[in-house]
Coordinates of C-alpha atoms and ligand atoms in Angstrom, one line a residue:
X1 CA -118.1 110.9 -352.9
X2 CA -121.8 111.4 -352.9
X3 CA -123.5 108.2 -351.9
X4 CA -126.0 106.7 -354.2
X5 CA -128.8 105.0 -352.3
X6 CA -129.2 101.8 -354.2
X7 CA -130.2 98.4 -353.0
X8 CA -129.4 95.4 -355.2
X9 CA -131.1 96.3 -358.4
X10 CA -133.2 93.6 -359.9
X11 CA -131.8 94.0 -363.4
X12 CA -134.3 93.9 -366.2
X13 CA -132.1 92.4 -368.9
X14 CA -130.3 89.2 -369.7
X15 CA -127.3 88.3 -371.8
X16 CA -129.7 86.9 -374.5
X17 CA -131.2 90.4 -375.0
X18 CA -127.9 91.5 -376.5
X19 CA -128.0 88.7 -379.1
X20 CA -126.0 85.6 -379.9
X21 CA -123.0 87.3 -381.5
X22 CA -122.5 90.0 -378.9
X23 CA -118.9 89.9 -377.7
X24 CA -118.4 89.8 -373.9
X25 CA -115.0 90.4 -372.4
X26 CA -112.6 91.8 -369.9
X27 CA -109.6 94.1 -370.4
X28 CA -106.1 94.6 -368.8
X29 CA -102.7 95.9 -369.9
X30 CA -99.1 94.7 -369.6
X31 CA -97.7 97.5 -367.5
X32 CA -100.5 97.6 -365.1
X33 CA -100.4 93.8 -364.3
X34 CA -97.2 92.1 -365.3
X35 CA -94.5 93.3 -362.9
X36 CA -91.1 91.7 -363.5
X37 CA -89.9 94.8 -365.2
X38 CA -86.3 93.9 -365.8
X39 CA -85.9 90.2 -365.9
X40 CA -85.6 87.6 -368.7
X41 CA -84.0 90.2 -371.0
X42 CA -86.8 92.9 -370.8
X43 CA -85.6 96.4 -371.6
X44 CA -86.8 99.4 -369.6
X45 CA -89.9 101.3 -370.6
X46 CA -90.7 105.0 -370.0
X47 CA -92.9 104.0 -367.0
X48 CA -90.0 102.0 -365.4
X49 CA -88.1 105.2 -365.3
X50 CA -91.0 107.5 -364.4
X51 CA -92.0 105.5 -361.4
X52 CA -88.5 105.4 -360.1
X53 CA -88.6 109.2 -359.6
X54 CA -90.0 110.6 -356.4
X55 CA -93.5 112.1 -356.2
X56 CA -94.7 111.2 -359.6
X57 CA -97.0 108.4 -358.5
X58 CA -99.4 108.5 -355.6
X59 CA -97.7 107.1 -352.5
X60 CA -94.6 106.5 -354.7
X61 CA -96.1 103.2 -355.7
X62 CA -94.3 101.3 -358.4
X63 CA -95.4 98.5 -360.8
X64 CA -92.3 96.4 -360.1
X65 CA -94.6 93.5 -359.0
X66 CA -98.1 94.8 -359.8
X67 CA -100.3 91.7 -360.1
X68 CA -97.3 89.5 -360.7
X69 CA -98.9 88.4 -364.0
X70 CA -95.6 87.6 -365.6
X71 CA -94.7 85.0 -363.0
X72 CA -98.2 83.6 -362.5
X73 CA -100.3 84.4 -365.5
X74 CA -102.1 81.0 -365.1
X75 CA -103.8 82.1 -361.9
X76 CA -105.5 85.1 -363.6
X77 CA -106.4 83.3 -366.8
X78 CA -108.0 80.5 -364.6
X79 CA -110.0 83.3 -362.9
X80 CA -111.3 84.5 -366.3
X81 CA -112.3 80.9 -366.9
X82 CA -114.0 80.7 -363.5
X83 CA -115.9 83.9 -364.3
X84 CA -116.9 82.4 -367.6
X85 CA -115.7 85.4 -369.6
X86 CA -115.1 84.4 -373.2
X87 CA -112.7 87.2 -374.4
X88 CA -109.6 88.5 -372.8
X89 CA -108.1 91.8 -374.0
X90 CA -104.5 92.5 -372.8
X91 CA -101.5 94.2 -374.2
X92 CA -97.9 93.3 -375.2
X93 CA -95.0 95.1 -373.6
X94 CA -92.9 96.5 -376.5
X95 CA -89.7 96.5 -374.4
X96 CA -90.2 92.9 -373.3
X97 CA -90.2 91.9 -377.0
X98 CA -87.7 94.4 -378.3
X99 CA -85.6 95.6 -375.4
X100 CA -84.1 98.5 -377.3
X101 CA -87.4 99.2 -379.1
X102 CA -85.9 98.1 -382.4
X103 CA -83.3 95.6 -383.5
X104 CA -82.6 92.5 -381.4
X105 CA -85.6 90.5 -380.4
X106 CA -85.9 89.1 -376.8
X107 CA -87.0 85.5 -377.4
X108 CA -88.0 85.1 -373.8
X109 CA -90.4 88.0 -374.2
X110 CA -92.1 86.3 -377.2
X111 CA -92.0 83.0 -375.3
X112 CA -94.0 84.6 -372.4
X113 CA -96.8 85.8 -374.7
X114 CA -96.9 82.5 -376.4
X115 CA -97.4 80.8 -373.1
X116 CA -100.2 83.3 -372.1
X117 CA -102.0 83.0 -375.4
X118 CA -101.6 79.2 -375.5
X119 CA -103.1 79.0 -372.0
X120 CA -106.0 81.2 -373.0
X121 CA -106.7 79.1 -376.1
X122 CA -106.4 75.9 -374.0
X123 CA -109.1 77.2 -371.6
X124 CA -111.3 78.4 -374.5
X125 CA -110.7 82.1 -374.0
X126 CA -110.2 84.3 -377.0
X127 CA -107.1 86.6 -376.8
X128 CA -107.5 90.2 -378.0
X129 CA -104.2 91.9 -378.2
X130 CA -103.5 95.6 -377.8
X131 CA -100.1 96.4 -379.4
X132 CA -99.4 99.6 -377.5
X133 CA -100.8 100.4 -374.1
X134 CA -98.6 103.3 -373.1
X135 CA -95.3 101.6 -372.2
X136 CA -92.8 102.9 -374.8
X137 CA -89.3 101.4 -374.6
X138 CA -87.1 103.9 -372.8
X139 CA -84.4 103.6 -375.5
X140 CA -86.8 105.2 -378.0
X141 CA -87.9 108.0 -375.6
X142 CA -84.2 108.9 -375.4
X143 CA -84.4 109.5 -379.1
X144 CA -87.5 111.7 -378.7
X145 CA -90.1 109.1 -378.3
X146 CA -93.5 110.0 -379.8
X147 CA -92.3 113.4 -380.7
X148 CA -89.7 111.9 -383.2
X149 CA -91.2 111.1 -386.6
X150 CA -88.9 108.1 -386.8
X151 CA -91.4 106.4 -384.4
X152 CA -93.4 105.4 -387.5
X153 CA -90.5 103.1 -388.5
X154 CA -89.9 101.9 -385.0
X155 CA -93.5 101.1 -384.5
X156 CA -93.8 99.3 -387.8
X157 CA -90.9 97.1 -387.0
X158 CA -92.5 96.2 -383.6
X159 CA -95.9 95.5 -385.2
X160 CA -94.2 93.2 -387.8
X161 CA -92.3 91.3 -385.1
X162 CA -95.5 90.7 -383.1
X163 CA -97.8 89.8 -386.0
X164 CA -95.3 87.5 -387.6
X165 CA -94.9 85.7 -384.3
X166 CA -98.6 85.4 -383.4
X167 CA -100.6 85.4 -386.6
X168 CA -101.5 81.8 -386.3
X169 CA -102.9 82.2 -382.8
X170 CA -104.3 85.8 -382.6
X171 CA -107.2 87.0 -384.7
X172 CA -108.1 90.3 -382.9
X173 CA -105.5 93.1 -382.8
X174 CA -105.8 96.6 -381.5
X175 CA -103.2 99.1 -382.7
X176 CA -103.2 101.7 -379.9
X177 CA -104.9 102.2 -376.5
X178 CA -106.4 105.6 -376.0
X179 CA -103.9 107.8 -377.9
X180 CA -105.3 110.9 -376.2
X181 CA -104.3 109.4 -372.9
X182 CA -100.6 108.8 -373.6
X183 CA -100.0 112.0 -375.7
X184 CA -102.1 114.3 -373.5
X185 CA -101.0 113.1 -370.0
X186 CA -97.5 112.1 -371.2
X187 CA -96.4 114.8 -373.5
X188 CA -98.7 117.8 -372.7
X189 CA -99.5 117.7 -369.0
X190 CA -96.5 115.7 -368.0
X191 CA -98.4 113.8 -365.3
X192 CA -97.7 110.4 -367.0
X193 CA -94.5 109.0 -368.4
X194 CA -92.4 110.3 -370.0
X195 CA -93.4 113.5 -368.0
X196 CA -93.0 115.9 -370.9
X197 CA -95.0 119.1 -371.2
X198 CA -96.0 121.6 -373.8
X199 CA -98.1 122.2 -376.8
X200 CA -95.5 121.4 -379.4
X201 CA -94.6 118.1 -377.8
X202 CA -98.3 117.3 -377.7
X203 CA -99.0 118.1 -381.3
X204 CA -96.0 116.2 -382.6
X205 CA -96.9 113.2 -380.4
X206 CA -100.5 113.4 -381.6
X207 CA -99.6 113.4 -385.3
X208 CA -97.1 110.5 -385.0
X209 CA -99.6 108.5 -383.0
X210 CA -102.2 109.1 -385.7
X211 CA -99.7 108.0 -388.3
X212 CA -98.9 104.9 -386.3
X213 CA -102.6 104.0 -386.2
X214 CA -102.8 104.0 -390.0
X215 CA -99.4 102.3 -390.5
X216 CA -100.1 99.7 -387.8
X217 CA -103.4 98.8 -389.3
X218 CA -101.9 98.4 -392.8
X219 CA -98.9 96.4 -391.5
X220 CA -101.1 93.9 -389.7
X221 CA -103.4 93.4 -392.7
X222 CA -100.5 92.9 -395.0
X223 CA -99.1 90.1 -392.9
X224 CA -102.4 88.7 -391.8
X225 CA -105.2 89.6 -394.2
X226 CA -107.9 87.7 -392.3
X227 CA -107.1 89.5 -389.0
X228 CA -109.8 91.7 -387.4
X229 CA -108.0 94.9 -386.7
X230 CA -109.2 97.8 -384.6
X231 CA -107.9 100.6 -382.4
X232 CA -109.2 102.0 -379.1
X233 CA -110.2 105.5 -378.2
X234 CA -111.3 107.2 -375.0
X235 CA -114.8 108.6 -375.4
X236 CA -116.4 110.9 -372.9
X237 CA -119.8 112.5 -373.5
X238 CA -119.4 116.2 -373.4
X239 CA -122.1 118.7 -372.2
X240 CA -121.9 122.4 -371.6
X241 CA -122.1 123.8 -368.1
X242 CA -124.8 126.2 -369.0
X243 CA -126.9 127.2 -372.0
X244 CA -124.7 130.2 -372.7
X245 CA -123.2 130.4 -376.2
X246 CA -119.7 130.6 -374.7
X247 CA -120.1 127.3 -372.8
X248 CA -121.7 125.6 -375.7
X249 CA -118.9 126.5 -378.0
X250 CA -116.3 125.6 -375.3
X251 CA -118.0 122.2 -375.1
X252 CA -117.7 121.7 -378.9
X253 CA -114.0 122.4 -378.8
X254 CA -113.5 120.0 -375.9
X255 CA -115.5 117.3 -377.7
X256 CA -113.4 117.7 -380.8
X257 CA -110.2 117.5 -378.8
X258 CA -111.2 114.6 -376.6
X259 CA -113.3 112.6 -378.9
X260 CA -112.5 113.4 -382.6
X261 CA -108.8 114.2 -383.0
X262 CA -107.4 110.7 -383.2
X263 CA -110.4 109.0 -384.7
X264 CA -111.4 111.3 -387.6
X265 CA -108.0 111.3 -389.4
X266 CA -108.1 107.5 -389.5
X267 CA -111.6 107.7 -391.2
X268 CA -110.1 110.0 -393.8
X269 CA -111.7 113.2 -392.4
X270 CA -108.4 114.8 -391.4
X271 CA -108.0 116.7 -388.1
X272 CA -111.0 118.7 -386.7
X273 CA -109.4 122.0 -387.4
X274 CA -112.7 123.8 -388.0
X275 CA -113.8 123.0 -384.4
X276 CA -110.4 123.7 -382.8
X277 CA -108.6 126.3 -384.9
X278 CA -105.3 126.1 -383.0
X279 CA -104.9 122.5 -384.2
X280 CA -103.8 123.9 -387.6
X281 CA -100.4 124.2 -386.0
X282 CA -100.2 120.4 -386.4
X283 CA -99.6 121.0 -390.1
X284 CA -96.0 121.8 -389.2
X285 CA -95.5 118.1 -388.5
X286 CA -97.3 116.9 -391.6
X287 CA -95.4 115.7 -394.7
X288 CA -96.8 115.2 -398.2
X289 CA -98.8 112.0 -398.3
X290 CA -99.6 111.9 -394.6
X291 CA -103.3 112.2 -395.1
X292 CA -103.2 108.9 -396.8
X293 CA -100.9 107.3 -394.3
X294 CA -103.2 108.3 -391.4
X295 CA -106.2 106.4 -392.9
X296 CA -107.1 103.0 -391.5
X297 CA -110.1 101.0 -392.7
X298 CA -110.5 99.5 -389.2
X299 CA -112.6 96.3 -388.9
X300 CA -113.8 97.7 -385.5
X301 CA -113.4 100.7 -383.3
X302 CA -113.0 100.3 -379.6
X303 CA -114.7 102.9 -377.4
X304 CA -113.6 103.3 -373.8
X305 CA -116.3 105.2 -371.9
X306 CA -116.4 105.8 -368.2
X307 CA -118.1 109.1 -367.7
X308 CA -119.2 112.5 -369.1
X309 CA -117.4 115.8 -368.8
X310 CA -119.1 119.1 -368.2
X311 CA -117.4 122.1 -369.9
X312 CA -117.3 125.7 -369.1
X313 CA -115.8 128.6 -371.0
X314 CA -112.6 129.8 -369.4
X315 CA -110.7 132.9 -370.5
X316 CA -107.6 131.8 -368.7
X317 CA -106.9 128.5 -370.5
X318 CA -104.6 129.1 -373.4
X319 CA -105.8 128.1 -376.9
X320 CA -108.7 126.1 -375.8
X321 CA -110.5 128.7 -373.6
X322 CA -112.4 125.9 -372.0
X323 CA -112.2 123.9 -368.8
X324 CA -113.7 120.8 -367.3
X325 CA -115.9 121.2 -364.2
X326 CA -115.0 118.3 -361.9
X327 CA -117.7 116.1 -360.5
X328 CA -117.2 116.9 -356.9
X329 CA -117.5 120.6 -357.6
X330 CA -120.8 119.9 -359.3
X331 CA -121.8 117.8 -356.3
X332 CA -122.9 114.8 -358.3
X333 CA -122.4 111.1 -357.6
X334 CA -118.9 110.1 -358.7
X335 CA -116.3 107.3 -358.4
X336 CA -113.1 107.5 -356.5
X337 CA -111.4 108.9 -359.6
X338 CA -113.8 111.8 -359.3
X339 CA -115.5 110.7 -362.5
X340 CA -119.3 111.4 -362.5
X341 CA -121.4 108.2 -362.7
X342 CA -123.5 109.1 -365.7
X343 CA -124.6 106.0 -367.6
X344 CA -126.4 107.9 -370.3
X345 CA -122.9 108.9 -371.5
X346 CA -122.5 105.3 -372.8
X347 CA -125.6 105.7 -374.9
X348 CA -124.6 109.1 -376.2
X349 CA -121.1 107.8 -377.2
X350 CA -122.6 104.8 -379.1
X351 CA -125.0 107.2 -380.8
X352 CA -122.2 109.7 -381.7
X353 CA -119.9 107.1 -383.2
X354 CA -122.8 105.5 -385.1
X355 CA -122.9 108.9 -386.9
X356 CA -119.6 108.3 -388.7
X357 CA -120.1 106.6 -392.0
X358 CA -116.7 104.9 -392.0
X359 CA -117.1 102.9 -388.8
X360 CA -117.8 99.3 -389.6
X361 CA -118.2 97.9 -386.1
X362 CA -118.2 99.4 -382.7
X363 CA -117.2 97.7 -379.5
X364 CA -117.0 99.0 -375.9
X365 CA -113.4 97.9 -375.2
X366 CA -113.4 99.4 -371.6
X367 CA -116.0 100.5 -369.0
X368 CA -115.6 100.2 -365.3
X369 CA -115.2 102.1 -362.0
X370 CA -113.0 102.5 -359.1
X371 CA -114.6 102.7 -355.7
X372 CA -113.1 102.4 -352.2
X373 CA -113.5 98.6 -351.8
X374 CA -113.5 97.0 -348.4
X375 CA -112.5 93.5 -347.7
X376 CA -114.6 92.2 -344.9
X377 CA -113.8 88.7 -343.9
X378 CA -113.6 87.0 -347.3
X379 CA -116.1 89.3 -349.0
X380 CA -115.7 92.4 -351.1
X381 CA -119.3 93.6 -351.5
X382 CA -118.7 96.2 -354.1
X383 CA -122.4 97.3 -354.7
X384 CA -121.4 100.6 -356.3
X385 CA -119.3 98.9 -359.0
X386 CA -122.0 96.2 -359.6
X387 CA -124.6 98.9 -359.9
X388 CA -122.3 101.1 -362.2
X389 CA -121.7 98.1 -364.5
X390 CA -125.4 97.2 -364.7
X391 CA -126.5 100.7 -365.5
X392 CA -123.9 101.1 -368.2
X393 CA -124.7 97.7 -369.8
X394 CA -128.4 98.7 -369.7
X395 CA -127.5 101.8 -371.8
X396 CA -125.6 99.6 -374.2
X397 CA -128.7 97.5 -374.6
X398 CA -130.9 100.5 -375.0
X399 CA -128.7 101.9 -377.7
X400 CA -128.8 98.5 -379.5
X401 CA -132.6 98.3 -379.2
X402 CA -132.9 101.8 -380.6
X403 CA -131.1 100.6 -383.7
X404 CA -127.5 101.8 -383.1
X405 CA -124.9 99.3 -384.0
X406 CA -122.9 98.0 -381.0
X407 CA -121.2 94.6 -381.0
X408 CA -119.4 94.0 -377.7
X409 CA -118.6 95.1 -374.2
X410 CA -115.4 94.6 -372.2
X411 CA -115.2 95.4 -368.5
X412 CA -112.1 97.3 -367.2
X413 CA -110.7 95.4 -365.3
X414 CA -110.1 91.8 -364.3
X415 CA -108.0 92.4 -361.2
X416 CA -107.2 95.6 -359.3
X417 CA -103.9 96.8 -360.8
X418 CA -101.4 99.7 -361.1
X419 CA -103.5 102.7 -362.1
X420 CA -100.8 104.8 -363.5
X421 CA -100.1 108.0 -361.6
X422 CA -102.8 106.9 -359.1
X423 CA -100.8 103.8 -358.1
X424 CA -102.7 101.2 -356.2
X425 CA -105.3 103.3 -354.5
X426 CA -107.7 103.1 -357.4
X427 CA -109.1 99.7 -357.6
X428 CA -111.0 98.9 -360.8
X429 CA -111.0 95.1 -360.6
X430 CA -113.8 92.6 -360.5
X431 CA -111.2 90.6 -358.5
X432 CA -109.7 92.1 -355.4
X433 CA -105.9 91.8 -355.1
X434 CA -104.1 91.9 -351.7
X435 CA -100.9 93.4 -353.1
X436 CA -98.9 92.2 -350.1
X437 CA -99.8 88.5 -350.6
X438 CA -101.1 88.5 -354.2
X439 CA -104.2 86.8 -352.8
X440 CA -107.2 87.2 -355.1
X441 CA -110.9 87.5 -354.0
X442 CA -113.6 87.6 -356.5
X443 CA -115.7 90.7 -355.7
X444 CA -119.5 90.6 -355.7
X445 CA -119.4 92.5 -359.1
X446 CA -117.3 89.6 -360.5
X447 CA -119.8 87.1 -359.2
X448 CA -122.6 89.0 -360.7
X449 CA -120.9 89.2 -364.1
X450 CA -120.2 85.5 -363.9
X451 CA -123.9 84.7 -363.2
X452 CA -125.0 87.2 -365.9
X453 CA -122.8 85.6 -368.5
X454 CA -124.0 82.1 -367.5
X455 CA -122.1 79.1 -368.8
X456 CA -120.1 80.5 -371.7
X457 CA -117.1 78.4 -371.1
Ligands
IFM1 O1 -106.5 102.0 -366.3 C1 -106.9 102.7 -367.4 C2 -106.5 102.1 -368.7 O2 -105.1 101.8 -368.7 C3 -106.9 102.9 -369.8 N1 -108.2 103.3 -369.8 C4 -108.7 103.9 -368.6 C5 -108.4 103.0 -367.4 C6 -108.9 103.6 -366.1 O3 -108.4 104.8 -365.8

């Protein structure tokens, strides 16, 4: 990792600069934090099976305990309170609520989320719920998972159960977390659960995820018309490696694939087939009336930006003819994930999504960084992360001051947690977790965020 030479930056902005109504928060997910993967009636998820296989996860780490949030959710909600963060975004585990994905409800699962939400509300913290953050019930994967069109019925049933159970307590719902992530890594590259590969799996999964976005939105609104419903998308700023026409057109294709494929159909724009012609193969999975089902008049769109990607033409990559040039190869400052630290990407993404007419409200639902944190005595002096967050928030503010609409910002993440195939080596938290003892230590970045937010709670 190239070191950035930064001292403590005197930041030139305050929370007030973002305006009274700006939403500040922190994000986590069920699978990455809860642990307790098969107790109290929970069914297995695709990740429970995937992590039990050898050499799928760095160091063969598993999420069996993770942050032990299931057993001690109070500890982390109290930390949110201590940090003065007014909004907490977390997800429900589908297989904790419906162990077989459909059918019998596990009352203990619902009871757990009632306790979590009640405790948030008691401490004055607003819960923001993601319905699907990558942990499909294993029973459904056995029937084809996201590649089986029946998922539109399974998902609808799950959404109905959740919204009926929590409509009196939850106002903010997000349908999916980063659909490109779970379809791309899980069904195309095979590096995430369920470990399937191939282009047809990917296209089928993509189309069904897009349908679920639309159906999920409409289902929530039908049950709870006054809910604020959104969905979240990964958004990386894309630039060409050189000024050559080939690199420029490769960058356009990657931009369409990474940033537009899941969002544009929900806005009624269909798939970006003009930009990526091979996407027309997705029509094979489309039924009459799907264009309408895919639409969702979201109240807000969540953008999850971490970096930019630099794209080069590549003759050898099938269909796309494009590849990403990793940050270390470009010798630029990067995080432990090998993601370039490029704060202007945040500005560019806000600008890009402001260009869509159909977007009503834009919120940064994730931004954060993994660095090799060191616990020295009782201190984790994570200057790099603090600096990263400040620079990105500065870009959010700049975009807002330049007239782009942007209404909120959530940090990923509260605690260090299970970073999917990377296991525990990637620490994104503002709170350090000793995974042997479950001890928590607020990092310097967390203390800075607390001071920045002031006395919200
Ligand atoms: O940890 C993930 C999260 O689950 C989805 N967005 C990106 C984060 C960092 O990789």
